[in-house]
Every structure is written in C-alpha cells, then in structure tokens.
Coordinates of C-alpha atoms (C1' of nucleotides) and ligand atoms in Angstrom, one line a residue:
Chain A
M286 CA 0.0 0.0 0.0
M287 CA 1.1 3.5 -0.9
A288 CA 4.2 2.6 -2.8
D289 CA 5.6 6.1 -3.5
L290 CA 5.0 9.3 -1.8
N291 CA 4.0 12.5 -3.4
A292 CA 6.0 15.7 -2.7
E293 CA 3.4 17.0 -0.2
T294 CA 3.3 13.9 2.0
R295 CA 7.0 13.5 1.8
N296 CA 7.7 16.8 3.3
R297 CA 5.4 16.2 6.2
I298 CA 7.6 13.4 7.4
S299 CA 9.9 14.5 10.2
E300 CA 13.5 13.6 10.7
S301 CA 12.6 11.9 13.9
T302 CA 10.1 9.6 12.2
I303 CA 12.8 8.5 9.7
R304 CA 15.3 7.8 12.6
R305 CA 12.7 5.7 14.3
L306 CA 12.1 3.7 11.2
S307 CA 15.7 2.7 11.5
L308 CA 15.0 1.5 15.0
Y309 CA 11.9 -0.4 13.9
F310 CA 13.9 -2.0 11.1
R311 CA 16.6 -3.1 13.6
A312 CA 14.1 -4.4 16.1
L313 CA 12.2 -6.3 13.4
S314 CA 15.4 -7.9 12.1
F315 CA 16.0 -9.2 15.6
L316 CA 12.5 -10.6 15.9
E317 CA 12.8 -12.3 12.6
G318 CA 15.3 -14.7 14.1
D319 CA 12.7 -15.7 16.7
E320 CA 9.6 -17.6 15.8
H321 CA 7.6 -14.4 16.0
E322 CA 5.2 -14.2 13.0
T323 CA 3.6 -10.9 14.1
V324 CA 4.4 -8.1 16.5
S325 CA 2.2 -5.5 18.0
S326 CA 2.9 -1.8 18.2
K327 CA 3.1 -2.3 22.0
E328 CA 5.9 -4.8 21.7
L329 CA 7.8 -2.9 19.0
A330 CA 7.5 0.2 21.2
K331 CA 8.8 -1.5 24.2
S332 CA 11.9 -2.8 22.5
E333 CA 13.0 0.7 21.6
K334 CA 11.6 2.6 24.5
L335 CA 8.9 4.4 22.6
T336 CA 5.1 4.6 22.9
P337 CA 2.8 2.3 20.9
A338 CA 1.0 5.4 19.5
Q339 CA 4.2 6.7 18.2
V340 CA 4.9 3.5 16.4
R341 CA 1.5 3.4 14.8
K342 CA 1.6 7.0 13.8
D343 CA 5.0 6.7 12.2
L344 CA 4.0 3.7 10.2
S345 CA 0.7 5.3 9.2
F346 CA 2.5 8.0 7.3
F347 CA 3.5 5.4 4.8
G348 CA 0.5 3.1 4.6
S349 CA -1.3 0.6 6.7
F350 CA 0.8 -2.5 7.3
G351 CA -0.9 -4.1 10.2
T352 CA -4.0 -6.2 10.9
R353 CA -6.4 -5.0 13.5
G354 CA -6.5 -7.3 16.5
L355 CA -3.3 -9.0 15.4
G356 CA -0.4 -6.7 14.9
Y357 CA 2.2 -6.4 12.1
P358 CA 3.6 -9.3 10.2
V359 CA 7.3 -9.2 11.1
T360 CA 9.1 -10.1 7.9
E361 CA 6.7 -8.2 5.7
L362 CA 6.9 -5.0 7.8
R363 CA 10.7 -5.3 7.9
D364 CA 10.8 -5.5 4.1
K365 CA 8.4 -2.6 3.7
I366 CA 10.5 -0.4 6.0
A367 CA 13.6 -1.4 4.0
R368 CA 11.9 -0.2 0.9
I369 CA 10.9 3.1 2.5
L370 CA 14.4 3.7 3.8
G371 CA 15.8 2.8 0.4
I372 CA 18.0 0.0 1.8
D373 CA 16.4 -2.7 -0.4
R374 CA 19.2 -2.0 -2.9
V375 CA 23.0 -1.6 -3.0
W376 CA 24.5 1.9 -2.4
R377 CA 28.0 2.5 -3.7
V378 CA 30.0 4.1 -1.0
A379 CA 33.5 5.7 -1.0
L380 CA 35.5 6.4 2.1
I381 CA 38.0 9.3 2.3
G382 CA 40.7 9.0 5.0
V383 CA 41.9 5.5 5.9
G384 CA 43.1 6.4 9.4
N385 CA 41.8 5.3 12.8
I386 CA 38.1 5.7 12.1
G387 CA 38.3 5.0 8.4
S388 CA 40.0 1.6 9.0
A389 CA 37.4 0.7 11.6
L390 CA 34.6 1.4 9.1
V391 CA 36.1 -0.6 6.3
S392 CA 36.3 -3.6 8.6
Y393 CA 32.7 -3.3 9.7
K394 CA 30.5 -6.1 8.2
E395 CA 27.1 -4.8 9.2
F396 CA 27.1 -2.0 6.6
I397 CA 27.3 -4.5 3.7
K398 CA 24.3 -6.4 5.2
Q399 CA 22.3 -3.2 4.9
G400 CA 23.3 -2.6 1.3
F401 CA 26.1 0.0 1.9
H402 CA 29.0 -1.3 -0.1
I403 CA 32.3 0.5 0.5
V404 CA 33.9 0.1 -2.9
K405 CA 36.5 2.8 -2.9
L406 CA 39.1 4.2 -0.4
F407 CA 41.1 7.4 -0.7
D408 CA 44.1 8.8 1.1
N409 CA 46.9 11.2 0.5
D410 CA 49.5 9.3 2.5
Q411 CA 52.0 7.6 0.1
R412 CA 52.4 4.7 2.5
K413 CA 48.7 4.0 2.4
I414 CA 48.1 4.5 -1.3
G415 CA 48.2 1.2 -3.2
S416 CA 47.8 -0.8 0.0
N417 CA 45.0 -3.3 0.4
H418 CA 42.3 -3.0 3.0
K419 CA 39.8 -5.8 3.1
G420 CA 40.2 -6.3 -0.6
I421 CA 40.1 -2.7 -1.6
I422 CA 43.2 -0.9 -3.0
V423 CA 43.6 2.6 -1.5
S424 CA 43.4 5.2 -4.3
D425 CA 45.4 8.4 -4.5
I426 CA 43.3 11.4 -3.4
K427 CA 44.5 13.4 -6.4
D428 CA 42.3 11.2 -8.6
L429 CA 39.2 11.8 -6.4
V430 CA 36.8 13.6 -8.7
K431 CA 37.5 11.4 -11.7
E432 CA 37.3 8.1 -9.7
L433 CA 34.1 9.1 -7.9
K434 CA 32.5 9.8 -11.2
D435 CA 33.8 6.8 -13.0
D436 CA 32.7 4.5 -10.2
S437 CA 29.3 6.1 -9.9
I438 CA 29.8 6.6 -6.2
E439 CA 26.6 7.7 -4.4
I440 CA 27.6 8.2 -0.8
V441 CA 30.9 9.5 0.5
V442 CA 32.2 9.0 4.1
I443 CA 34.5 11.8 5.3
A444 CA 37.1 10.5 7.8
V445 CA 39.9 13.0 7.4
P446 CA 41.1 15.7 9.8
A447 CA 38.8 18.7 10.0
T448 CA 41.4 21.0 8.5
V449 CA 41.1 19.4 5.0
A450 CA 37.5 18.2 5.1
Q451 CA 35.9 21.2 3.5
Y452 CA 38.4 21.3 0.7
L453 CA 37.8 17.6 -0.1
V454 CA 34.1 17.9 0.2
D455 CA 34.1 20.7 -2.5
D456 CA 35.6 18.1 -4.8
V457 CA 33.1 15.4 -3.7
V458 CA 30.3 17.8 -4.6
K459 CA 32.0 18.6 -8.0
A460 CA 31.9 14.9 -8.7
G461 CA 28.1 15.0 -8.3
V462 CA 27.8 13.0 -5.1
K463 CA 24.6 13.9 -3.2
A464 CA 25.1 12.3 0.2
I465 CA 27.9 12.7 2.7
L466 CA 28.4 11.1 6.1
N467 CA 30.9 13.3 8.0
F468 CA 33.0 12.3 10.9
A469 CA 35.1 15.5 11.0
P470 CA 34.0 18.0 13.7
L471 CA 33.0 20.9 11.6
N472 CA 30.0 22.1 9.7
L473 CA 30.5 21.3 6.0
R474 CA 29.2 23.8 3.5
V475 CA 27.4 22.1 0.6
P476 CA 24.8 23.1 -2.0
D477 CA 21.1 22.6 -1.0
D478 CA 20.7 19.4 -3.0
V479 CA 23.5 17.6 -1.2
H480 CA 22.6 15.8 2.0
V481 CA 25.0 15.7 4.9
R482 CA 24.8 13.8 8.2
N483 CA 27.3 14.4 10.9
E484 CA 28.6 11.8 13.3
N485 CA 29.7 13.8 16.3
M486 CA 31.0 11.7 19.2
A487 CA 32.2 14.6 21.2
M488 CA 28.6 15.9 21.2
E489 CA 27.3 12.7 22.7
L490 CA 29.9 12.7 25.5
E491 CA 29.1 16.3 26.2
Y492 CA 25.5 15.4 26.5
L493 CA 26.3 12.7 29.1
S494 CA 28.5 15.2 30.9
F495 CA 25.7 17.8 31.0
A496 CA 23.2 15.1 32.2
M497 CA 25.5 14.2 35.0
V498 CA 26.4 17.6 36.3
N499 CA 22.7 18.5 36.3
D500 CA 21.7 15.1 37.5
H501 CA 19.3 15.3 34.7
P502 CA 17.0 12.2 34.6
P503 CA 17.2 10.6 31.2
R504 CA 14.2 11.5 29.1
R505 CA 11.9 8.6 28.5
P506 CA 8.4 8.0 27.4
K507 CA 6.1 6.8 30.1
Chain B
M129 CA 25.0 34.9 36.0
M130 CA 22.8 32.0 37.0
A131 CA 25.4 29.6 38.1
D132 CA 23.3 26.6 38.9
L133 CA 19.9 25.6 37.7
N134 CA 17.0 24.6 39.9
A135 CA 15.1 21.4 39.1
E136 CA 12.3 23.2 37.4
T137 CA 14.4 25.2 34.9
R138 CA 16.6 22.2 34.2
N139 CA 13.8 20.1 33.0
R140 CA 12.6 22.7 30.6
I141 CA 15.8 22.5 28.7
S142 CA 15.4 20.3 25.7
E143 CA 17.8 17.8 24.3
S144 CA 18.2 19.9 21.1
T145 CA 19.3 22.9 23.1
I146 CA 22.1 20.9 24.8
R147 CA 23.2 19.5 21.4
R148 CA 23.4 23.0 20.0
L149 CA 25.4 24.1 23.0
S150 CA 28.0 21.6 21.8
L151 CA 28.0 23.2 18.4
Y152 CA 28.3 26.7 19.9
F153 CA 31.2 25.5 22.0
R154 CA 33.0 24.1 18.9
A155 CA 32.4 27.2 16.9
L156 CA 33.6 29.5 19.7
S157 CA 36.8 27.3 20.0
F158 CA 37.5 28.0 16.4
L159 CA 36.9 31.7 16.7
E160 CA 39.2 31.9 19.7
G161 CA 42.1 31.2 17.4
D162 CA 41.2 34.2 15.3
E163 CA 41.5 37.8 16.6
H164 CA 37.7 37.8 17.3
E165 CA 37.0 39.4 20.6
T166 CA 33.2 39.2 20.3
V167 CA 30.7 37.4 18.1
S168 CA 27.1 38.1 17.4
S169 CA 24.3 35.6 17.5
K170 CA 24.0 36.2 13.7
E171 CA 27.6 35.1 13.1
L172 CA 27.4 32.2 15.5
A173 CA 24.2 31.0 13.9
K174 CA 25.7 31.2 10.4
S175 CA 28.6 29.0 11.3
E176 CA 26.4 26.2 12.4
K177 CA 23.5 26.8 10.0
L178 CA 21.0 27.9 12.6
T179 CA 19.0 31.1 13.2
P180 CA 20.2 34.0 15.4
A181 CA 17.0 33.8 17.4
Q182 CA 17.7 30.2 18.2
V183 CA 21.2 31.0 19.4
R184 CA 19.9 33.8 21.7
K185 CA 17.0 31.7 23.0
D186 CA 19.3 28.7 23.8
L187 CA 21.8 30.9 25.7
S188 CA 19.0 32.8 27.5
F189 CA 18.0 29.6 29.3
F190 CA 21.2 29.7 31.2
G191 CA 21.7 33.4 31.8
S192 CA 22.6 36.5 29.8
F193 CA 26.1 36.4 28.5
G194 CA 26.0 39.1 25.8
T195 CA 26.2 42.8 25.5
R196 CA 23.5 44.5 23.6
G197 CA 24.8 46.2 20.5
L198 CA 28.0 44.3 20.7
G199 CA 27.5 40.6 20.9
Y200 CA 29.1 37.9 23.0
P201 CA 32.7 37.8 24.3
V202 CA 34.1 34.8 22.6
T203 CA 36.4 33.4 25.2
E204 CA 34.1 34.1 28.1
L205 CA 31.1 32.6 26.4
R206 CA 33.1 29.5 25.5
D207 CA 34.1 29.1 29.1
K208 CA 30.5 29.6 30.3
I209 CA 29.3 26.9 27.9
A210 CA 32.0 24.6 29.0
R211 CA 30.8 25.1 32.6
I212 CA 27.2 24.4 31.6
L213 CA 28.1 21.3 29.7
G214 CA 30.3 20.1 32.6
I215 CA 33.4 19.9 30.4
D216 CA 35.4 22.3 32.6
R217 CA 36.6 19.3 34.5
V218 CA 38.1 15.9 33.9
W219 CA 35.9 12.9 33.4
R220 CA 37.3 9.4 34.0
V221 CA 36.3 7.2 31.1
A222 CA 36.7 3.4 30.6
L223 CA 36.3 1.7 27.2
I224 CA 35.1 -1.9 26.9
G225 CA 36.1 -3.7 23.7
V226 CA 39.4 -2.8 22.2
G227 CA 38.5 -3.8 18.6
N228 CA 38.2 -1.8 15.5
I229 CA 36.1 1.1 16.9
G230 CA 37.6 0.8 20.4
S231 CA 41.2 1.3 19.1
A232 CA 40.2 4.2 17.0
L233 CA 38.7 5.9 20.0
V234 CA 41.7 5.4 22.2
S235 CA 43.9 7.0 19.6
Y236 CA 41.7 10.1 19.4
K237 CA 43.3 13.1 20.9
E238 CA 40.3 15.5 20.8
F239 CA 38.5 13.7 23.7
I240 CA 41.3 14.5 26.1
K241 CA 41.2 18.2 25.1
Q242 CA 37.5 18.2 26.1
G243 CA 38.3 16.6 29.5
F244 CA 37.3 13.0 28.6
H245 CA 40.2 10.9 29.8
I246 CA 40.2 7.3 28.8
V247 CA 42.0 5.7 31.7
K248 CA 41.0 2.1 31.5
L249 CA 40.5 -0.5 28.7
F250 CA 38.8 -3.8 29.0
D251 CA 38.7 -6.9 26.7
N252 CA 38.2 -10.6 27.0
D253 CA 40.6 -11.6 24.3
Q254 CA 43.7 -13.1 25.9
R255 CA 45.9 -11.7 23.1
K256 CA 44.8 -8.2 24.0
I257 CA 44.7 -8.4 27.8
G258 CA 48.0 -7.0 29.1
S259 CA 48.9 -5.3 25.9
N260 CA 49.6 -1.6 25.8
H261 CA 47.4 0.9 23.9
K262 CA 48.6 4.5 24.0
G263 CA 50.1 3.9 27.4
I264 CA 47.1 2.0 28.8
I265 CA 47.3 -1.6 29.7
V266 CA 44.2 -3.6 28.6
S267 CA 42.5 -5.2 31.7
D268 CA 40.8 -8.5 31.8
I269 CA 37.0 -8.1 31.6
K270 CA 36.5 -10.5 34.5
D271 CA 37.7 -7.7 36.9
L272 CA 35.3 -5.2 35.4
V273 CA 33.1 -4.4 38.4
K274 CA 36.0 -4.1 40.8
E275 CA 38.2 -2.0 38.6
L276 CA 35.4 0.4 37.6
K277 CA 34.8 1.0 41.2
D278 CA 38.4 1.2 42.3
D279 CA 39.2 3.6 39.6
S280 CA 36.1 5.7 40.1
I281 CA 35.1 5.5 36.5
E282 CA 32.3 7.9 35.6
I283 CA 31.7 7.2 31.9
V284 CA 31.9 3.9 30.1
V285 CA 32.1 3.5 26.4
I286 CA 30.7 0.2 25.0
A287 CA 32.5 -1.0 21.9
V288 CA 31.8 -4.7 22.0
P289 CA 29.6 -6.9 19.8
A290 CA 25.8 -6.3 20.4
T291 CA 25.4 -9.9 21.6
V292 CA 27.4 -9.3 24.8
A293 CA 26.7 -5.6 25.3
Q294 CA 23.7 -6.0 27.6
Y295 CA 25.4 -8.5 29.8
L296 CA 28.4 -6.3 30.3
V297 CA 26.3 -3.2 30.8
D298 CA 24.5 -4.9 33.7
D299 CA 27.9 -5.1 35.4
V300 CA 28.7 -1.6 34.5
V301 CA 25.5 -0.5 36.2
K302 CA 26.4 -2.7 39.2
A303 CA 29.7 -0.8 39.5
G304 CA 27.7 2.4 40.0
V305 CA 28.5 4.0 36.6
K306 CA 25.8 6.5 35.6
A307 CA 26.8 7.3 32.0
I308 CA 27.2 5.1 29.0
L309 CA 28.2 5.8 25.4
N310 CA 27.1 2.9 23.4
F311 CA 28.3 1.9 19.9
A312 CA 26.6 -1.5 19.8
P313 CA 23.4 -1.5 17.7
L314 CA 20.8 -2.4 20.3
N315 CA 18.7 -0.7 22.9
L316 CA 20.4 -1.1 26.3
R317 CA 18.2 -1.6 29.3
V318 CA 19.4 0.4 32.3
P319 CA 17.8 1.8 35.4
D320 CA 16.3 5.3 35.2
D321 CA 19.2 7.0 36.8
V322 CA 21.7 5.8 34.3
H323 CA 22.2 7.9 31.1
V324 CA 22.8 6.2 27.8
R325 CA 23.7 7.8 24.5
N326 CA 23.8 5.7 21.3
E327 CA 26.1 6.2 18.4
N328 CA 24.3 4.6 15.5
M329 CA 26.1 4.9 12.2
A330 CA 23.8 2.7 10.3
M331 CA 21.0 5.1 11.3
E332 CA 22.8 8.0 9.7
L333 CA 23.5 6.0 6.5
E334 CA 19.8 5.0 6.4
Y335 CA 18.8 8.6 6.7
L336 CA 20.9 9.5 3.7
S337 CA 19.5 6.6 1.8
F338 CA 15.9 7.7 2.6
A339 CA 16.7 11.3 1.6
M340 CA 18.1 10.2 -1.7
V341 CA 15.3 7.8 -2.8
N342 CA 12.8 10.4 -1.9
D343 CA 14.8 13.3 -3.2
H344 CA 14.1 14.9 0.0
P345 CA 15.7 18.3 0.2
P346 CA 17.8 18.6 3.3
R347 CA 16.1 20.5 6.1
R348 CA 17.7 23.8 6.8
P349 CA 16.7 26.9 8.6
K350 CA 16.1 29.9 6.3
Chain C
dA1461 C1' 24.6 64.8 27.6
dT1462 C1' 22.0 63.4 24.1
dC1463 C1' 21.4 61.0 20.0
dT1464 C1' 22.2 57.1 17.0
dT1465 C1' 23.1 52.6 16.1
dC1466 C1' 23.5 48.0 16.9
dT1467 C1' 22.3 43.6 18.9
dT1468 C1' 20.6 41.3 22.9
dG1469 C1' 16.9 39.0 25.7
dT1470 C1' 12.3 37.5 25.8
dG1471 C1' 7.1 37.2 25.8
dA1472 C1' 4.0 35.7 22.5
dA1473 C1' 2.7 33.7 18.1
dG1474 C1' 3.3 30.1 15.0
dC1475 C1' 4.6 25.4 13.8
dA1476 C1' 5.7 20.7 14.6
dT1477 C1' 5.5 16.5 17.0
dT1478 C1' 3.6 13.5 20.3
dT1479 C1' 0.0 11.6 22.8
dC1480 C1' -4.8 10.6 23.5
dA1481 C1' -8.9 8.1 22.8
dC1482 C1' -11.9 5.7 20.2
dA1483 C1' -14.3 4.0 16.1
dT1484 C1' -13.2 0.3 13.2
dA1485 C1' -12.0 -4.1 11.4
dG1486 C1' -9.9 -8.6 11.4
dG1487 C1' -9.5 -13.0 13.8
dT1488 C1' -11.1 -16.4 17.0
dT1489 C1' -14.4 -19.0 19.6
dC1490 C1' -18.5 -21.2 20.5
Chain D
dG329 C1' -22.6 -16.8 12.0
dA330 C1' -22.9 -14.0 15.8
dA331 C1' -20.6 -12.3 19.6
dC332 C1' -16.3 -11.1 21.6
dC333 C1' -11.7 -9.8 21.8
dT334 C1' -7.8 -7.4 20.5
dA335 C1' -4.8 -4.0 18.3
dT336 C1' -4.8 -0.9 14.4
dG337 C1' -5.3 3.6 12.1
dT338 C1' -6.3 8.3 12.8
dG339 C1' -8.6 12.9 13.8
dA340 C1' -8.2 15.9 17.6
dA341 C1' -6.0 17.6 21.8
dA342 C1' -2.0 18.4 24.2
dT343 C1' 2.6 19.4 24.5
dG344 C1' 7.0 21.1 23.0
dC345 C1' 10.1 23.7 20.0
dT346 C1' 11.2 27.4 16.9
dT347 C1' 10.6 31.9 15.0
dC348 C1' 9.0 36.5 15.3
dA349 C1' 9.2 41.1 16.6
dC350 C1' 10.3 44.6 19.5
dA351 C1' 11.5 46.9 24.0
dA352 C1' 15.5 47.8 26.2
dG353 C1' 20.4 48.2 27.1
dA354 C1' 25.2 49.3 25.9
dA355 C1' 28.8 51.6 23.1
dG356 C1' 30.4 55.2 20.4
dA357 C1' 29.7 59.6 18.0
dT358 C1' 28.7 64.4 18.0
Ligands
NAD1338 N1 39.4 8.5 15.9 C1 38.3 8.8 16.5 O1 37.9 8.1 17.4 C2 37.5 9.9 16.1 C3 36.3 10.2 16.8 C4 35.5 11.3 16.4 C5 35.9 12.0 15.3 N2 37.0 11.7 14.6 C6 37.3 12.5 13.4 O2 37.4 11.7 12.3 C7 38.4 12.2 11.4 C8 39.5 11.1 11.2 O3 40.0 10.8 12.5 P1 41.1 9.7 12.7 O4 41.3 9.5 14.1 O5 40.8 8.5 11.8 O6 42.4 10.5 12.0 P2 43.7 9.8 11.4 O7 44.7 10.9 11.4 O8 44.0 8.5 12.0 O9 43.2 9.5 9.9 C9 43.1 10.5 8.9 C10 43.4 10.0 7.6 O10 43.2 10.9 6.6 C11 44.3 11.0 5.7 N3 44.4 12.3 5.1 C12 44.8 13.4 5.6 N4 44.8 14.5 4.8 C13 44.2 13.9 3.6 C14 43.9 14.5 2.4 N5 44.1 15.8 2.1 N6 43.4 13.7 1.5 C15 43.2 12.4 1.7 N7 43.4 11.8 2.9 C16 44.0 12.6 3.8 C17 45.5 10.6 6.5 O11 46.5 10.1 5.7 C18 44.9 9.6 7.5 O12 45.0 8.3 6.9 C19 38.9 13.5 12.1 O13 38.2 14.6 11.5 C20 38.5 13.3 13.5 O14 38.3 14.5 14.1 C21 37.8 10.7 14.9
NAD1339 N1 33.6 -1.0 13.3 C1 32.7 -0.1 13.0 O1 32.9 0.7 12.1 C2 31.4 -0.1 13.7 C3 30.5 0.8 13.3 C4 29.3 1.0 14.0 C5 29.0 0.2 15.1 N2 30.0 -0.7 15.5 C6 29.7 -1.5 16.7 O2 30.7 -1.3 17.6 C7 30.9 -2.5 18.3 C8 32.4 -3.0 18.1 O3 32.6 -3.1 16.8 P1 34.1 -3.5 16.2 O4 34.0 -3.4 14.8 O5 35.1 -2.6 17.0 O6 34.2 -5.0 16.7 P2 35.5 -5.8 17.0 O7 35.1 -7.3 16.9 O8 36.6 -5.3 16.2 O9 35.8 -5.5 18.5 C9 35.1 -6.0 19.5 C10 36.0 -6.1 20.7 O10 35.3 -6.6 21.9 C11 35.9 -7.6 22.5 N3 35.0 -8.4 23.2 C12 34.1 -9.4 22.7 N4 33.4 -9.9 23.7 C13 33.8 -9.4 24.9 C14 33.5 -9.5 26.2 N5 32.5 -10.4 26.6 N6 34.1 -8.8 27.1 C15 35.1 -7.9 26.7 N7 35.4 -7.7 25.5 C16 34.8 -8.4 24.6 C17 36.6 -8.4 21.4 O11 37.7 -9.1 21.9 C18 37.1 -7.2 20.5 O12 38.3 -6.7 20.9 C19 29.9 -3.6 17.7 O13 28.8 -3.6 18.5 C20 29.6 -3.0 16.4 O14 28.3 -3.4 16.0 C21 31.2 -0.8 14.8

DNA sequence: ATCTTCTTGTGAAGCATTTCACATAGGTTC
DNA sequence: GAACCTATGTGAAATGCTTCACAAGAAGAT
C-alpha cells in the first residue's frame, strides 16, 4: 500500500520519524530470528523505549501495514521499511581517509548487510596509497573527482582531519555526489541538494556530561 | 550569572538545546584562534546553520552572556558553555572492547582536550589483555566491576559486539556508573538514573538513503 | 549629555511533534 | 454466523520547540 509518496506527503515526514524507522527496522530484524510471526505496536515500542501510539503514527504516514486485532507481520513489515528507507538496494560508498576511524569502518561487516558497499578508499599518505584494505586498494586522493564519477559513487564518508575536510568535500560535490556522512568535527558547506549527516561523538559525550552535572534524569516516554 | 539551575528550569531544557550548546562550543573554540573578541548571534548562527533567534534563546535559558549592541565575548562565552556542559573538568572514562572502533577511540586526541580521559581499557581476548594501547594496559574483563569501582570510572564506552553488550552493561551498572556511550546496535536496558547515548552509524546512512530515494531536500533553517 | 546605532533578551505567536482516545475491522471462539 | 476480543489507524488535543518582533540596554559619535 502507498508505494511512492508525493511531494506533499514526503515533506510532512519528520526527521525523527525516519530515525525511528531505522530503529523499527533493527528491532524487526532481531524478531525475525525468533519464531515471531507478528508483532504489536506495543511490543515494538517496548523494545526501543517508545510509545505504541508513536509506532502506529510513524507507520501510518507510509500506509497501513498491520492487521487489527493481530499486529504487524514481522518479515513483511521489515521489508516494507527497508523499501521506504531505500535499503532494499545496493549503495556505492567511498571512504576518504583511511586512518583510525576509516579503517574501523572498512572492517565493519554490518554495513554490507544493509546494502552499503564500500567500494573505494582514498588517502593522501603515500604509505597507504596502493595498499590493500579488506580487498580494496587505496586510491590516491588526487584522482578523487575522476574516480568518484567513473565508479558512480553515491555516498561518501569523510574520515579525514577537520582541516582538510571542506576542501575535499568541495571536490566530492563537484563529482556529483549527493550524500555525505561526515566524521570531522565541523559544519560542512554544501549546496542545497547535497545531503550531509554528521557523526559527532564529542557531542554525545558532552550530553552525558551535562546530564551528570545537572543530575538530569534521562528522558523517557512513560 | 545564573550559576546553577533549579530542578524546574533544568527540565525545561530540551535535548536539542544541549546538542546545540556543543555546536556553539565548537564554533567558539574555532573563533578563539582568530582575533575575534566578540561574536554576534548572527555570526554564531551562520557558522552552524541555525537562526540567530535560536542561538539567543538557547543561551538565554542559562543566563545573559552578551552585551546589547556588541554581541558575546568569545572566550568568556566559550568558558561559560564549558561550565554548563560540565566539560570544565576531567571525566574518568573506561572503554570496553578494544577492537576496530575501540582502538580508533583510544587514539583520538580530541577527547582529552575536552576533558574526557580514557584511563581504562577492557577486553576478554587473551591476546589483547595485558597489551599496551597508547600507554594504557588492557585489563581482563573479569575484573570489570571491581576495577570500575576502584578507579572511580564515571563514563563507560561500549565497543563490543551487540550480543554481549547488555550482559556487560548490567555489570557496568552494578559498578555504579551513571553514564554510557554505546556503539553496539541495540537498545540497552538500564535503570532510570543511568544515562545512555547511542552512536548509531547505520541510522545515519539509512537517513541518507531515505533522503536520496525520496529526493528529500535537506532540512535547513532559512 | 544626548542621539544614533546595533544587537541582545524574551514574551508571544506560529509550527511541529507527540499523545490521547476511540471508532473500526480482522481474527477467534462457541 | 454471531458475539467477543484485540490491536490498528487516525482525527483531535496536548505538548513542545522554533521563530517573530520589539522593547531595552550598551557603546560610540557628535
Ligand atoms: N578516531 C576517532 O575516534 C574519532 C572520533 C571522532 C571523530 N573523529 C574525526 O574523524 C576524522 C578522522 O580521524 P582519525 O582519528 O581517523 O584520524 P587519522 O589521522 O587516523 O586519519 C586521517 C586519515 O586521513 C588521511 N588524510 C589526511 N589528509 C588527507 C587528504 N588531504 N586527502 C586524503 N586523505 C587525507 C590521513 O593520511 C589519514 O589516513 C577526524 O576529523 C577526527 O576529528 C575521529
Ligand atoms: N567497526 C565499525 O565501524 C562499527 C560501526 C558501527 C558500530 N559498530 C559496533 O561497535 C561494536 C564494536 O565493533 P568493532 O568493529 O570494533 O568490533 P570488533 O570485533 O573489532 O571489536 C570488539 C572487541 O570486543 C571484544 N569483546 C568481545 N566480547 C567481549 C566480552 N565479553 N568482554 C570484553 N570484550 C569483549 C573483542 O575481543 C574485540 O576486541 C559492535 O557492537 C559494532 O556493531 C562498529
């Protein structure tokens, strides 16, 4: 039901809803292992500390996937959410900066399972260029624009020092890439049609710090 | 002005405000390098793609730090925010799981600069126990509770496989730790007085994926 | 001293998101 | 096949967050 969204509906969907879809997807993937055939909004909510109403409302933006009196079919709902999130296909990902964080990401197997295939690595360190990481040869950063284009890269992960990140991102944008996952602690400037998500670990630690000095009880739904 | 917050004020402060304080802190740290003595809410907003009103409102929850007609004194505001966030002190951090992600975190120098000192590492791999990472000897996980207590650890970073994370977190909670930064992709169950923040990279990639398949323009303030 | 200019600090308005509450509909039982 | 049970789907209410708009305060100029 409701395969594609029109522009109007699409823009009503909040960032939080999308983030929760990721959580539902993860929870459903867990349940699939079990013998669970169906799951209720109540159970789904409990596993991610949300409210049942929230789960139902989120899903209702995209269609009606459940059966009244029964709940949602686990596998089917998982697949529908995968489709909505666009992870029912392969995404070609390149990673720039094969340092501490970069190496950790290349070795991470879960990304492949979700369709995120890291197919290209870039660095400017002569010792790293040409070396093999999990079957991928590190490319020279000087060929960045050409190789991103030639390889039809769709998502770029930035794992270089903040000082060079903006400069490299300008090239990434030139290569026509529309999605960037950024680990460098700075606000990247990109055109309006390029999507950027930031991974900011310092921010999360600072949040914990704030919570502790203020003895702030964690926010939870009832 | 307004050194400590009473319980009532504290709970009015939203998560988003705290997260933005981190951004302001980062932006101010940058500006400090420059010859900037003061900064206006407009400039601060621009550097993190927010609105000036948002900046002023966020800061106003904690006091009035600016001078009308002039703006905010960079160094002073930076210090005030550090105080609010609780990063004007040292936090004793332990990291569990010295694998791909764990190793990357230990090598990261920015955390120390913000007062987050990783002073303890744990693993259950005999080859890793006793080895030296950036001057820290990896401890055996079997001594977890005792060592967390003895070393007065305040924040624990979870960088182990999801399958064992909950089990280890139960011990972390037993040791009296009240703040956890979790990299494992699951929802940890902890008592109400323990704060958990999740670092979920898959979620960010999925958001990018959704944005692209829906050609969703990135949300930005005007 | 007064006037001008600039930017803060903040109630109030405007939006957005979450929660409520219940009509509705599918499944199950007798 | 009727009655009952259960959990969805969804307008409407409640809550929360952001933006507006302007009074007021501070610095510098005249
Ligand atoms: N390590 C962490 O735990 C951590 C945590 C949070 C954020 N970060 C951020 O992630 C980024 C990477 O951190 P890291 O610890 O992996 O650093 P790193 O120094 O280990 O790795 C950076 C890599 O980028 C490469 N590089 C530098 N300049 C380049 C250029 N012009 N072109 C191509 N490659 C270039 C270097 O050769 C190196 O391999 C930094 O911005 C850092 O602030 C790291
Ligand atoms: N590597 C990544 O890029 C990445 C990205 C996102 C999330 N994560 C998550 O971070 C976590 C760690 O990932 P990783 O890639 O570093 O894995 P890894 O296998 O490289 O490291 C895990 C470490 O935990 C240790 N460990 C296992 N069981 C333990 C136990 N019972 N007690 C103590 N130590 C134990 C292992 O010995 C190993 O050193 C996982 O939950 C993973 O899903 C990793």
